[in-house]
C-alpha cells in the first residue's frame, strides 16, 4: 500500500523552512503537523495485521520487537534530519537490530516534532542500528503503538503465570483461557458507570489492588444479577462507587453540582420513600474498599457498613449521606452502623473482591470470602465480566444474556453507552480516524521557550503572525482559531488542558507509563520540600499523590511530576498532625507500596533539625532506643503481624542505590555479586523492622 501523502493540500508549504521558531499556529497547521508523526488505524492494520485487532491469546504468543528499558541519552532534535527516508516502515519491521524505545525517549521526540517538521525535517535517524537508516516521521506512531502492545503483552504473560499457579479447578482455568481467546487486547468491557479497558483486566489475575474501574465492572454484574432475581429486583438498587465518593463531598448546597446517580436514586426515594434498599461499594481512605447498604424499607432509614479490616465508616461519607437523604426523604430518622456481614481480609490486596462478595452474600446468600477461596473468586470475577459481554457459545443464557435481554433495575435507568454485541472495539466513525492510542490524541506540551522578539511567532486571532511566511487564505479569519483559553500550540488548540486531562485519565485507569528520569527528578524536588515525604510507587493510579510528613495529609498534584499543589499546601500547612490514631495511618497496602524518600546520607538528627525552628534552642533530652509499637499501643498490631511478610522496609529505592554505587540507572544491569551488595546496602537504609518474638514494630531510623 503506498503511503498516504502527509500534507495532501500543501498547507504546510508556506510554513516550512523559514528559519523561524514557532510558538502558536492555527488548528489546520497543527493537525497537518500531527498527521506526519502519527499512523492512521488503516496504516497500523496494514503494517501489523496480526497484532491490530488480535485476541489476548494471540498477542501473548506473538513475537514483538525487543523493547529497550534504558533511556537513550541524546538531544531529541538531533535525530530529525532533512534527508528523505531511506526505508519504509514495513521494511523496518523486518529488521531485527532495533528496539522499541522507552516512553521517555518517545516523549522527547514528540516534544520537538512540531518545530522539527516546520524546520524542514523529513525523517528520523534510527540510532540503534548498525547502518545509517532514516525512517519516515510516522515511525514515532509505530513505536508508540508497539510500546503499548509490548506493555500489554507483558501484563498478560504475568497474568497467565499467576493463573497457572493458582490452586483452583482446571475447568475454571480453562474458562479464563477461553475468554482470552475471544476478547481483543485493545477492547473495552462494561462497568456500571464507566468502561473497563481490557488492558486493566490482567489485574484480576494477580495479587494486586483493584481500582475503581474494576470494582464498577463487578458492580455492573451484581446489578445484572439483581435484575434477574424477581424476589429483589423491584426493591434493590445498585450504584457505582462514584455515588459514595461524591456523597463524601456533599454539603448543604446539594443538589448543586451533584452527579446523575445521586439525583436519580434520590428521586426514586422521594417517590416511594419506603420501597428501596441501595447497595454499593465505597472508598475508605487510604487505599481501601468497603461494602455499604442503605435500607429505606422500614420506619427508619438504616445504613450498614461492612469493612474487611474492621475500619469505621468515614465521617464525611456519613455526613454527606445524611444531607442527601434529608433533601429527598425529610423527617425520616437515619442511623448508620457497621453491622453488614463481611469477611475478614487476610491479605493486603483483596478488599475490592471482599466488598463485592459482601454484597453478594447479603443479596443472594453467596458464601463469604475466605483466604482459601481468594484466587477462585478473582478468576471467577474475571470470567464473569468477560463472558457477560462476549459469551462463549456453550455458556448458559442466564450467565450470558444478549443486550436486548438485559434490563436495568430502577424506574429511571442509568444511561450507559454500550458497544455493539460481538464487537470488542467501537468502530471508528471514519476509516482513517487517527489517535488509536492516547499517545496520539493527547500529545504532551513541548518545553516552554523564552520569548524572543526577533524569532518568535504567534498566531493571535486578531492579527497575522509576526515574521512568518504568508498563511493560507482565510486562516487568519477563521473563527475556530480564536482562543479564549490557553494559547494554541503545534498540536492543536488548548493542548495543555487536553493533554493534562488525558494524562490524568491514563493515570486513573492505570495505563499511564511512568518515565524513570522524570520520576527521579520529581522525587528530588519533593525531597527538597519535605525530606520525609511519602509517595506510592507501586500503584500507578496513585502517582499524583504525595503525603506531607508534618500533617500526614495526602496531596493530589495537578498531574504527574507536578509539585505545585504540594508547594501550595506547604505555604498554608500548620503542621497539625492527623486526628486519627497513629496505628491507623497506614494500611497494609500503604506499608507495601508507599515509599519514604530519605536522602542517602542524611542522619535522622539532621532531618529532625530541619523541622525545628531556628530561633529556639532544642531542649536537652536523654535518648533511648525506639520502644516500638505493640498491642498496648494499638490492638491491631497482632493482626498486622499475622498478615505481613516483610521483616523490614522503608528504605532507599534500589535504582537510586544502583546509580550511586555502580553508576547504572537500572538494577537489570547488575551482575549477581552487585545485586547482592545492593540488597545489603538497601537493607541498611530500612526505616522500620518487625520484632517477631515480642510482636513489636520498631523504627530503625530513630534508634540512637
XYZ file of C-alpha atoms in Angstrom:
704
model
C 0.000 0.000 0.000
C 1.535 3.359 -0.992
C 1.992 5.792 1.869
C -0.666 8.454 2.278
C 0.677 11.955 1.490
C 1.247 13.619 4.855
C 0.174 17.020 3.535
C -2.152 16.410 0.555
C -3.369 20.032 0.430
C 0.070 21.575 0.723
C -0.999 23.829 3.576
C 2.362 23.422 5.314
C 4.446 24.699 2.417
C 4.256 28.415 3.397
C 5.401 27.489 6.921
C 8.283 25.068 6.321
C 11.923 26.073 6.145
C 11.551 29.745 7.061
C 14.121 29.672 9.866
C 11.619 30.812 12.479
C 10.772 29.451 15.909
C 7.031 28.890 16.131
C 5.010 29.036 19.315
C 1.344 29.141 18.277
C -0.118 28.064 14.954
C -3.680 27.669 13.589
C -5.538 24.420 14.097
C -5.243 23.231 10.489
C -1.465 23.672 10.583
C -1.281 21.856 13.905
C -3.381 18.987 12.522
C -1.176 18.674 9.446
C 1.960 18.608 11.604
C 0.474 15.999 13.943
C -0.550 13.831 10.983
C 3.088 13.427 9.945
C 4.123 11.722 13.189
C 1.057 9.514 13.647
C -0.318 6.455 11.931
C -3.945 6.003 10.943
C -5.825 2.898 12.029
C -5.717 1.558 8.475
C -1.977 2.187 8.357
C -1.434 0.186 11.520
C -3.635 -2.631 10.232
C -1.567 -2.753 7.033
C 1.757 -2.844 8.907
C 0.741 -5.132 11.790
C -2.270 -7.171 10.661
C -1.540 -9.935 13.172
C -1.366 -7.526 16.135
C -4.053 -4.922 15.479
C -7.389 -6.402 16.477
C -5.962 -9.723 17.644
C -7.166 -11.520 20.761
C -5.357 -11.557 24.078
C -4.165 -15.103 23.470
C -2.797 -14.199 20.041
C -0.999 -11.158 21.443
C 0.702 -13.249 24.124
C 2.007 -15.730 21.551
C 3.037 -13.067 19.019
C 6.729 -12.156 18.739
C 7.068 -8.386 19.046
C 10.273 -6.377 18.539
C 12.562 -6.175 21.536
C 11.869 -3.396 23.988
C 14.581 -1.107 25.330
C 14.381 -0.372 29.057
C 17.272 2.088 29.132
C 16.610 5.711 28.249
C 18.929 6.771 25.436
C 20.744 9.986 26.306
C 20.789 12.333 23.320
C 19.250 15.565 22.135
C 15.914 14.512 20.572
C 16.139 17.272 17.976
C 19.417 15.817 16.678
C 17.559 12.691 15.477
C 15.458 14.655 12.998
C 17.015 15.094 9.539
C 16.088 16.889 6.310
C 17.047 13.719 4.388
C 14.281 11.791 2.700
C 13.531 8.403 4.333
C 15.828 5.608 3.172
C 13.452 2.839 4.259
C 9.767 2.184 4.782
C 8.061 1.135 7.991
C 7.251 -2.297 6.567
C 10.930 -2.901 5.746
C 11.984 -1.597 9.161
C 9.689 -4.107 10.872
C 11.575 -6.929 9.152
C 14.897 -5.812 10.660
C 15.967 -7.327 13.973
C 18.686 -4.930 15.147
C 16.468 -2.226 16.665
C 14.402 -1.949 19.838
C 11.166 -0.246 20.797
C 12.251 2.991 22.513
C 11.115 3.614 26.097
C 8.353 6.094 26.840
C 10.760 8.828 27.946
C 12.556 8.725 24.595
C 9.284 8.840 22.666
C 8.148 11.774 24.776
C 11.328 13.663 23.938
C 10.967 13.009 20.215
C 7.326 14.028 20.259
C 8.083 17.237 22.178
C 10.269 18.623 19.405
C 8.467 17.094 16.421
C 6.410 20.172 15.550
C 9.315 22.595 15.320
C 11.479 19.976 13.580
C 8.883 19.461 10.846
C 8.483 23.204 10.307
C 12.282 23.419 10.124
C 12.111 21.124 7.090
C 12.918 17.711 8.587
C 11.579 14.700 6.687
C 12.938 11.679 8.565
C 14.225 10.298 11.857
C 17.554 8.519 12.149
C 17.181 5.122 13.837
C 20.018 5.316 16.341
C 20.393 1.698 17.444
C 21.032 0.156 14.009
C 24.464 -0.580 12.565
C 23.862 1.280 9.310
C 22.567 4.833 8.972
C 18.849 4.277 8.482
C 16.426 7.182 8.081
C 12.821 6.224 8.797
C 9.635 8.168 7.967
C 8.432 10.575 10.647
C 5.436 8.322 11.278
C 7.819 5.821 12.882
C 7.011 7.657 16.142
C 3.422 6.455 15.825
C 4.605 2.925 15.090
C 6.916 2.889 18.121
C 4.173 4.231 20.367
C 1.744 1.512 19.283
C 4.353 -1.221 19.705
C 5.208 0.092 23.176
C 1.562 -0.201 24.238
C 1.304 -3.669 22.708
C 4.518 -4.808 24.400
C 3.379 -3.472 27.782
C 0.023 -5.210 27.460
C 1.701 -8.436 26.355
C 3.927 -8.419 29.439
C 0.910 -7.899 31.724
C -0.988 -10.800 30.206
C 2.023 -13.095 30.405
C 2.267 -12.386 34.133
C -1.479 -12.962 34.462
C -1.146 -16.370 32.787
C 1.701 -17.312 35.117
C -0.448 -16.382 38.105
C -3.403 -18.307 36.666
C -1.343 -21.447 36.078
C -0.011 -21.366 39.642
C -3.429 -20.785 41.258
C -4.823 -23.697 43.258
C -8.246 -23.817 41.578
C -10.202 -26.252 39.441
C -8.838 -26.870 35.968
C -12.246 -26.083 34.474
C -12.106 -22.543 35.882
C -8.630 -22.013 34.427
C -9.827 -23.276 31.049
C -12.760 -20.874 31.200
C -10.404 -17.939 31.782
C -8.092 -19.003 28.945
C -11.098 -19.430 26.671
C -12.114 -15.833 27.376
C -8.624 -14.661 26.415
C -9.106 -16.406 23.094
C -12.268 -14.382 22.332
C -11.546 -10.850 23.556
C -9.321 -8.361 21.748
C -6.485 -6.926 23.793
C -7.493 -3.361 22.820
C -11.141 -3.822 23.745
C -13.359 -2.386 26.446
C -15.623 -4.058 28.978
C -18.761 -2.517 30.516
C -18.828 -1.156 34.039
C -21.698 0.348 35.988
C -20.791 3.955 35.157
C -17.642 3.632 33.095
C -15.650 1.306 30.874
C -13.038 -1.163 31.987
C -10.196 -1.281 29.492
C -9.171 -4.822 28.656
C -5.609 -3.702 29.405
C -6.660 -3.389 33.080
C -8.249 -6.836 33.254
C -4.947 -8.689 33.995
C -5.064 -7.209 37.496
C -7.892 -9.608 38.310
C -5.425 -12.443 37.669
C -2.830 -11.196 40.133
C -2.249 -10.275 43.742
C -2.956 -6.625 43.002
C -5.196 -3.964 44.478
C -8.281 -3.390 42.312
C -9.119 0.117 41.134
C -12.404 1.975 40.664
C -12.916 0.581 37.152
C -12.504 -2.995 38.386
C -14.978 -2.528 41.231
C -17.511 -0.816 38.949
C -17.241 -3.708 36.489
C -18.038 -6.160 39.295
C -20.931 -3.969 40.477
C -22.271 -4.000 36.926
C -22.596 -7.786 37.137
C -24.219 -7.554 40.575
C -26.848 -5.215 39.144
C -27.441 -7.549 36.201
C -27.879 -10.463 38.597
C -30.314 -8.458 40.730
C -32.392 -7.671 37.642
C -32.764 -11.423 37.022
C -33.791 -12.158 40.625
C -37.514 -11.456 40.824
C -37.638 -11.505 44.626
C -35.464 -8.386 44.956
C -35.299 -6.769 41.506
C -38.122 -4.297 42.165
C -36.786 -3.071 45.515
C -32.990 -3.204 45.170
C -30.759 -0.545 43.651
C -27.050 -0.956 42.881
C -24.933 2.149 42.393
C -21.395 2.738 41.204
C -18.558 3.710 43.508
C -18.989 7.286 42.261
C -22.099 7.742 44.396
C -20.343 7.213 47.729
C -17.357 9.216 46.575
C -19.459 12.249 45.675
C -21.615 11.936 48.784
C -18.404 12.179 50.813
C -18.040 15.693 49.378
C -21.707 16.688 49.597
C -22.623 19.782 51.576
C -25.734 21.858 52.178
C -25.621 23.189 48.605
C -26.936 19.817 47.328
C -28.223 19.165 44.653
C -25.911 21.754 43.097
C -23.011 20.028 41.299
C -24.383 16.595 42.202
C -23.984 13.587 39.923
C -26.734 11.897 37.928
C -26.843 8.825 40.155
C -27.401 10.826 43.338
C -30.355 12.711 41.879
C -31.825 9.657 40.135
C -31.796 7.422 43.195
C -32.833 10.334 45.415
C -35.882 10.999 43.242
C -36.824 7.330 43.476
C -36.600 7.567 47.260
C -38.834 10.646 47.172
C -41.496 8.965 45.038
C -41.626 5.784 47.149
C -39.941 6.517 50.499
C -40.235 3.003 51.967
C -39.650 0.753 48.975
C -35.938 0.552 48.227
C -32.622 -0.631 49.543
C -29.422 0.644 47.925
C -26.143 -1.267 47.951
C -22.727 -0.241 46.696
C -19.005 -0.306 47.395
C -17.467 2.797 48.952
C -13.899 4.034 49.033
C -12.446 4.272 52.538
C -9.179 6.215 52.513
C -6.437 5.383 52.295
C -6.466 2.663 49.614
C -9.383 0.568 50.822
C -12.843 -0.583 49.695
C -15.830 -1.461 51.904
C -19.432 -2.601 51.357
C -22.359 -0.316 52.173
C -26.152 -0.659 52.296
C -28.903 1.926 52.825
C -32.272 0.377 53.714
C -35.325 2.638 53.441
C -37.910 -0.141 53.738
C -38.519 0.246 57.471
C -39.840 3.048 59.613
C -36.346 4.487 59.951
C -33.540 4.579 57.397
C -30.676 2.307 58.400
C -27.190 2.420 56.966
C -24.941 -0.633 57.262
C -21.189 -0.769 56.741
C -19.138 -3.891 56.068
C -15.369 -3.462 56.270
C -12.934 -6.334 55.825
C -10.369 -4.606 58.064
C -12.837 -3.541 60.728
C -12.482 0.168 59.986
C -15.257 2.588 60.815
C -17.133 4.342 58.023
C -15.628 7.723 57.006
C -17.279 10.603 58.862
C -17.535 12.710 55.717
C -19.463 9.927 53.979
C -21.923 9.523 56.855
C -22.486 13.281 56.952
C -22.942 13.514 53.178
C -25.466 10.662 53.149
C -27.409 12.451 55.873
C -27.588 15.658 53.792
C -28.597 13.678 50.712
C -31.357 11.738 52.482
C -32.619 14.818 54.309
C -33.129 16.529 50.952
C -35.051 13.675 49.298
C -36.777 11.995 52.266
C -37.012 14.629 55.019
C -38.320 13.880 58.510
C -37.030 10.291 58.347
C -34.647 9.175 61.082
C -31.301 7.970 59.773
C -28.780 5.751 61.595
C -25.513 4.205 60.438
C -23.819 1.139 61.931
C -21.081 -1.319 60.994
C -23.202 -4.469 61.150
C -23.194 -5.515 57.481
C -21.880 -9.120 57.344
C -18.470 -9.126 55.669
C -15.465 -11.449 55.514
C -12.254 -10.623 57.367
C -9.477 -9.784 54.934
C -6.229 -11.697 55.486
C -4.071 -10.144 52.783
C -3.205 -6.649 51.598
C -4.958 -6.536 48.213
C -8.365 -8.263 48.266
C -10.541 -5.516 49.766
C -12.331 -4.853 46.456
C -13.213 -8.513 45.933
C -14.239 -8.899 49.595
C -16.505 -5.831 49.466
C -18.362 -7.041 46.357
C -18.569 -10.518 47.875
C -20.222 -8.997 50.964
C -22.939 -7.521 48.741
C -23.497 -10.871 47.023
C -23.655 -12.622 50.394
C -26.345 -10.249 51.650
C -28.339 -10.262 48.405
C -28.027 -13.826 47.133
C -26.575 -15.814 50.031
C -23.195 -16.439 48.380
C -20.538 -17.850 50.750
C -18.314 -15.227 52.314
C -14.779 -14.750 51.024
C -12.022 -16.808 52.638
C -8.280 -16.981 52.137
C -8.771 -20.409 50.537
C -11.301 -19.089 48.016
C -9.451 -15.835 47.251
C -7.894 -16.956 43.949
C -11.071 -18.719 42.853
C -13.205 -15.606 43.353
C -10.742 -13.380 41.466
C -10.706 -15.745 38.491
C -14.488 -16.109 38.590
C -14.976 -12.334 38.569
C -12.619 -12.109 35.577
C -14.510 -14.813 33.692
C -17.954 -13.423 34.533
C -17.001 -9.949 33.295
C -15.587 -11.333 30.046
C -18.449 -13.778 29.463
C -21.183 -11.251 30.215
C -20.168 -9.127 27.243
C -18.540 -11.704 24.930
C -20.130 -15.035 25.856
C -18.747 -18.418 24.972
C -21.203 -20.452 22.843
C -21.532 -23.176 25.496
C -22.361 -20.792 28.379
C -25.905 -20.919 29.702
C -28.136 -17.972 28.700
C -28.561 -16.968 32.342
C -24.876 -16.204 32.534
C -24.523 -14.542 29.152
C -27.619 -12.717 28.032
C -27.849 -10.625 24.919
C -28.083 -6.865 25.118
C -31.819 -6.904 24.374
C -32.481 -9.243 27.309
C -30.616 -7.132 29.843
C -32.770 -4.839 31.961
C -31.641 -2.267 34.458
C -33.301 -2.038 37.845
C -34.977 1.243 38.746
C -37.755 3.277 37.247
C -35.207 5.695 35.771
C -32.397 3.533 34.335
C -28.847 4.795 34.154
C -27.825 5.594 30.588
C -24.646 3.673 29.847
C -23.282 3.627 26.293
C -22.741 0.068 25.154
C -20.780 -1.397 22.246
C -22.477 -3.494 19.618
C -22.714 -7.086 20.822
C -19.841 -9.120 19.463
C -17.545 -6.198 18.702
C -14.633 -5.778 21.045
C -13.697 -2.242 19.996
C -16.141 0.532 18.986
C -15.873 1.099 15.239
C -14.248 4.450 14.343
C -16.550 6.930 12.656
C -14.173 7.247 9.696
C -11.837 4.761 8.167
C -8.769 6.874 8.775
C -9.653 8.121 12.228
C -6.356 8.903 13.945
C -5.207 8.617 17.519
C -5.662 4.931 18.134
C -3.895 5.446 21.442
C -3.864 8.354 23.946
C -0.250 8.959 22.878
C -1.661 10.375 19.624
C -4.774 12.067 20.935
C -3.100 13.747 23.908
C 0.315 14.974 22.813
C 2.488 16.320 25.524
C 3.086 20.055 25.781
C 6.535 20.951 24.406
C 9.038 22.630 26.717
C 8.404 26.307 27.208
C 10.758 28.599 25.324
C 11.835 32.010 26.424
C 10.008 34.566 24.237
C 12.234 36.365 21.781
C 11.073 39.452 19.860
C 13.325 38.546 16.944
C 12.486 34.943 16.230
C 9.178 34.018 17.896
C 5.899 33.984 16.025
C 2.360 33.812 17.335
C -0.996 33.325 15.626
C -3.092 35.749 17.644
C -6.731 35.709 16.498
C -6.804 39.420 15.636
C -3.576 39.828 13.697
C -1.228 37.900 11.430
C 1.816 36.107 12.870
C 4.978 38.150 13.034
C 7.975 37.218 10.886
C 6.357 34.187 9.316
C 5.548 33.166 5.791
C 2.130 34.118 4.392
C -0.644 31.991 5.778
C -3.164 30.156 3.628
C -6.265 32.040 2.590
C -8.715 32.918 5.390
C -6.700 31.132 8.080
C -6.483 34.415 9.981
C -10.238 34.986 9.745
C -11.273 31.506 10.755
C -13.313 31.894 13.966
C -12.249 28.439 15.111
C -8.707 29.709 15.510
C -9.770 32.222 18.141
C -8.942 31.257 21.661
C -10.410 32.464 24.917
C -8.419 29.972 26.925
C -4.864 28.662 26.708
C -2.931 29.548 23.579
C -2.787 27.190 20.628
C 0.373 25.214 20.090
C 1.738 22.967 17.395
C -0.519 20.097 18.367
C -3.851 21.924 18.492
C -5.855 24.454 20.419
C -5.900 24.193 24.239
C -3.439 21.335 24.014
C -2.099 21.821 27.516
C -5.534 21.460 29.074
C -6.475 18.498 26.897
C -3.128 16.805 27.463
C -3.401 17.208 31.237
C -6.904 15.785 31.213
C -5.976 12.782 29.088
C -2.795 12.104 31.067
C -4.787 12.151 34.300
C -7.301 9.780 32.712
C -4.430 7.433 31.866
C -3.297 7.641 35.494
C -6.810 6.914 36.738
C -7.254 3.833 34.563
C -3.695 2.603 35.100
C -2.419 2.898 31.516
C -0.010 5.739 32.237
C 3.636 4.774 31.555
C 5.970 6.373 34.054
C 9.249 7.939 32.936
C 12.034 6.899 35.313
C 14.004 10.067 34.595
C 11.098 12.392 35.291
C 10.075 10.357 38.323
C 13.512 10.665 39.897
C 13.550 14.403 39.213
C 10.085 14.671 40.753
C 11.197 12.804 43.885
C 14.254 15.032 44.177
C 12.074 18.139 44.108
C 9.686 16.701 46.686
C 12.593 15.680 48.895
C 13.851 19.250 48.798
C 10.488 20.445 50.122
C 9.915 17.667 52.664
C 12.714 15.176 53.476
C 10.185 12.622 54.810
C 7.584 12.971 52.083
C 5.891 9.708 51.046
C 4.650 8.545 47.657
C 3.004 5.398 46.327
C 5.410 3.915 43.786
C 3.731 0.589 43.074
C 0.214 1.781 42.231
C 0.323 3.846 39.045
C -3.151 5.234 39.808
C -1.682 6.942 42.908
C 1.285 8.522 41.111
C -0.125 12.039 41.545
C -0.314 11.789 45.341
C 2.320 12.828 47.885
C 1.980 12.722 51.685
C 3.220 15.642 53.771
C 5.082 14.221 56.760
C 4.173 17.081 59.113
C 0.382 16.880 58.811
C 0.025 13.331 57.376
C -2.184 14.671 54.572
C -2.103 13.232 51.055
C -1.851 15.965 48.423
C -3.060 15.216 44.883
C -0.954 17.013 42.295
C -2.450 18.588 39.167
C -0.700 15.999 37.011
C 2.226 13.558 37.253
C 5.626 15.117 38.065
C 3.996 18.460 39.012
C 4.771 19.698 42.555
C 2.813 22.973 42.511
C -0.066 21.689 44.674
C 2.394 20.313 47.225
C 4.255 23.643 47.388
C 0.956 25.483 47.777
C -0.005 23.183 50.648
C 3.282 23.892 52.438
C 2.520 27.628 52.410
C -0.662 27.154 54.451
C 0.042 23.942 56.377
C 0.498 24.469 60.108
C 1.923 21.013 60.648
C -1.119 19.747 62.509
C -0.944 16.008 62.852
C -3.815 13.774 61.805
C -6.567 13.322 64.371
C -6.679 9.600 63.619
C -4.623 7.251 65.789
C -1.064 6.600 64.711
C -1.802 2.936 64.155
C -4.420 3.850 61.584
C -2.228 5.988 59.338
C -1.102 3.017 57.247
C -2.965 0.221 55.580
C -1.219 -2.948 54.544
C -1.325 -1.601 51.000
C 0.431 1.535 52.138
C 3.071 -0.378 54.105
C 3.770 -2.421 50.999
C 3.543 0.295 48.354
C 4.213 3.674 49.914
C 7.827 4.699 49.850
C 9.673 7.099 52.060
C 12.077 9.351 50.199
C 15.035 9.818 52.536
C 18.306 11.363 51.448
C 21.084 8.836 51.118
C 23.463 10.395 53.595
C 21.185 12.388 55.890
C 21.193 11.433 59.538
C 17.873 11.353 61.426
C 19.091 14.170 63.628
C 19.658 16.325 60.552
C 16.137 15.664 59.286
C 14.669 16.468 62.679
C 16.670 19.671 62.844
C 15.157 20.865 59.586
C 11.703 20.874 61.130
C 12.874 22.677 64.262
C 12.513 26.422 64.481
C 15.975 28.036 64.177
C 15.080 30.660 66.781
C 14.595 28.080 69.530
C 17.370 26.045 71.057
C 16.269 22.416 71.336
C 15.987 21.189 74.887
C 18.481 18.637 76.137
C 16.872 15.232 76.098
C 18.049 11.795 77.002
C 17.920 9.432 74.038
C 16.678 5.860 74.358
C 16.237 3.096 71.787
C 12.884 3.095 69.996
C 10.449 1.004 72.096
C 8.325 0.271 69.025
C 4.583 -0.162 68.617
C 2.977 -3.127 70.334
C -0.514 -4.340 71.146
C -0.574 -1.910 74.054
C -0.308 0.985 71.592
C -2.744 -0.377 69.041
C -4.820 -3.591 69.295
C -4.399 -4.205 65.544
C -0.662 -4.838 65.786
C -1.029 -8.667 66.201
C -3.367 -8.773 63.205
C -0.845 -6.835 61.144
C 1.945 -9.259 62.120
C -0.185 -12.200 61.032
C -0.635 -10.696 57.573
C 2.647 -9.077 56.607
C 5.571 -10.931 55.080
C 8.156 -8.145 55.159
C 10.645 -8.246 58.065
C 11.739 -4.678 57.311
C 11.198 -1.968 54.718
C 11.060 1.763 54.105
C 14.489 2.129 52.524
C 16.013 3.956 49.598
C 14.875 2.842 46.147
C 17.015 0.180 44.513
C 17.603 2.155 41.305
C 18.823 5.174 43.316
C 21.321 2.988 45.156
C 22.357 1.314 41.892
C 23.157 4.721 40.444
C 25.159 5.840 43.473
C 27.014 2.543 43.982
C 27.652 1.313 40.441
C 26.733 4.217 38.170
C 23.905 2.401 36.389
C 20.309 3.553 36.052
C 18.620 0.162 36.402
C 19.122 -2.904 38.582
C 18.794 -5.037 35.438
C 22.320 -4.008 34.510
C 23.863 -5.507 37.677
C 25.564 -8.872 37.914
C 24.879 -11.359 40.710
C 27.528 -10.044 43.114
C 26.483 -6.447 42.562
C 22.850 -7.366 43.163
C 23.743 -8.975 46.480
C 25.737 -5.918 47.518
C 22.840 -3.691 46.519
C 20.399 -5.763 48.586
C 22.622 -5.465 51.663
C 23.012 -1.720 51.173
C 19.281 -1.241 50.730
C 18.550 -3.271 53.849
C 20.829 -0.932 55.787
C 18.608 2.002 54.793
C 15.371 0.404 56.026
C 13.463 2.633 58.419
C 11.431 0.015 60.267
C 11.612 -3.676 61.185
C 9.402 -6.243 62.891
C 10.290 -7.984 66.153
C 8.543 -11.310 65.598
C 9.332 -12.507 69.124
C 7.871 -9.564 71.036
C 5.286 -8.686 68.336
C 6.569 -5.130 68.099
C 7.131 -2.819 65.111
C 10.394 -0.912 65.590
C 11.709 2.233 63.947
C 15.329 1.647 62.994
C 15.869 5.229 61.832
C 15.083 6.666 65.279
C 17.372 4.423 67.294
C 20.373 6.332 68.765
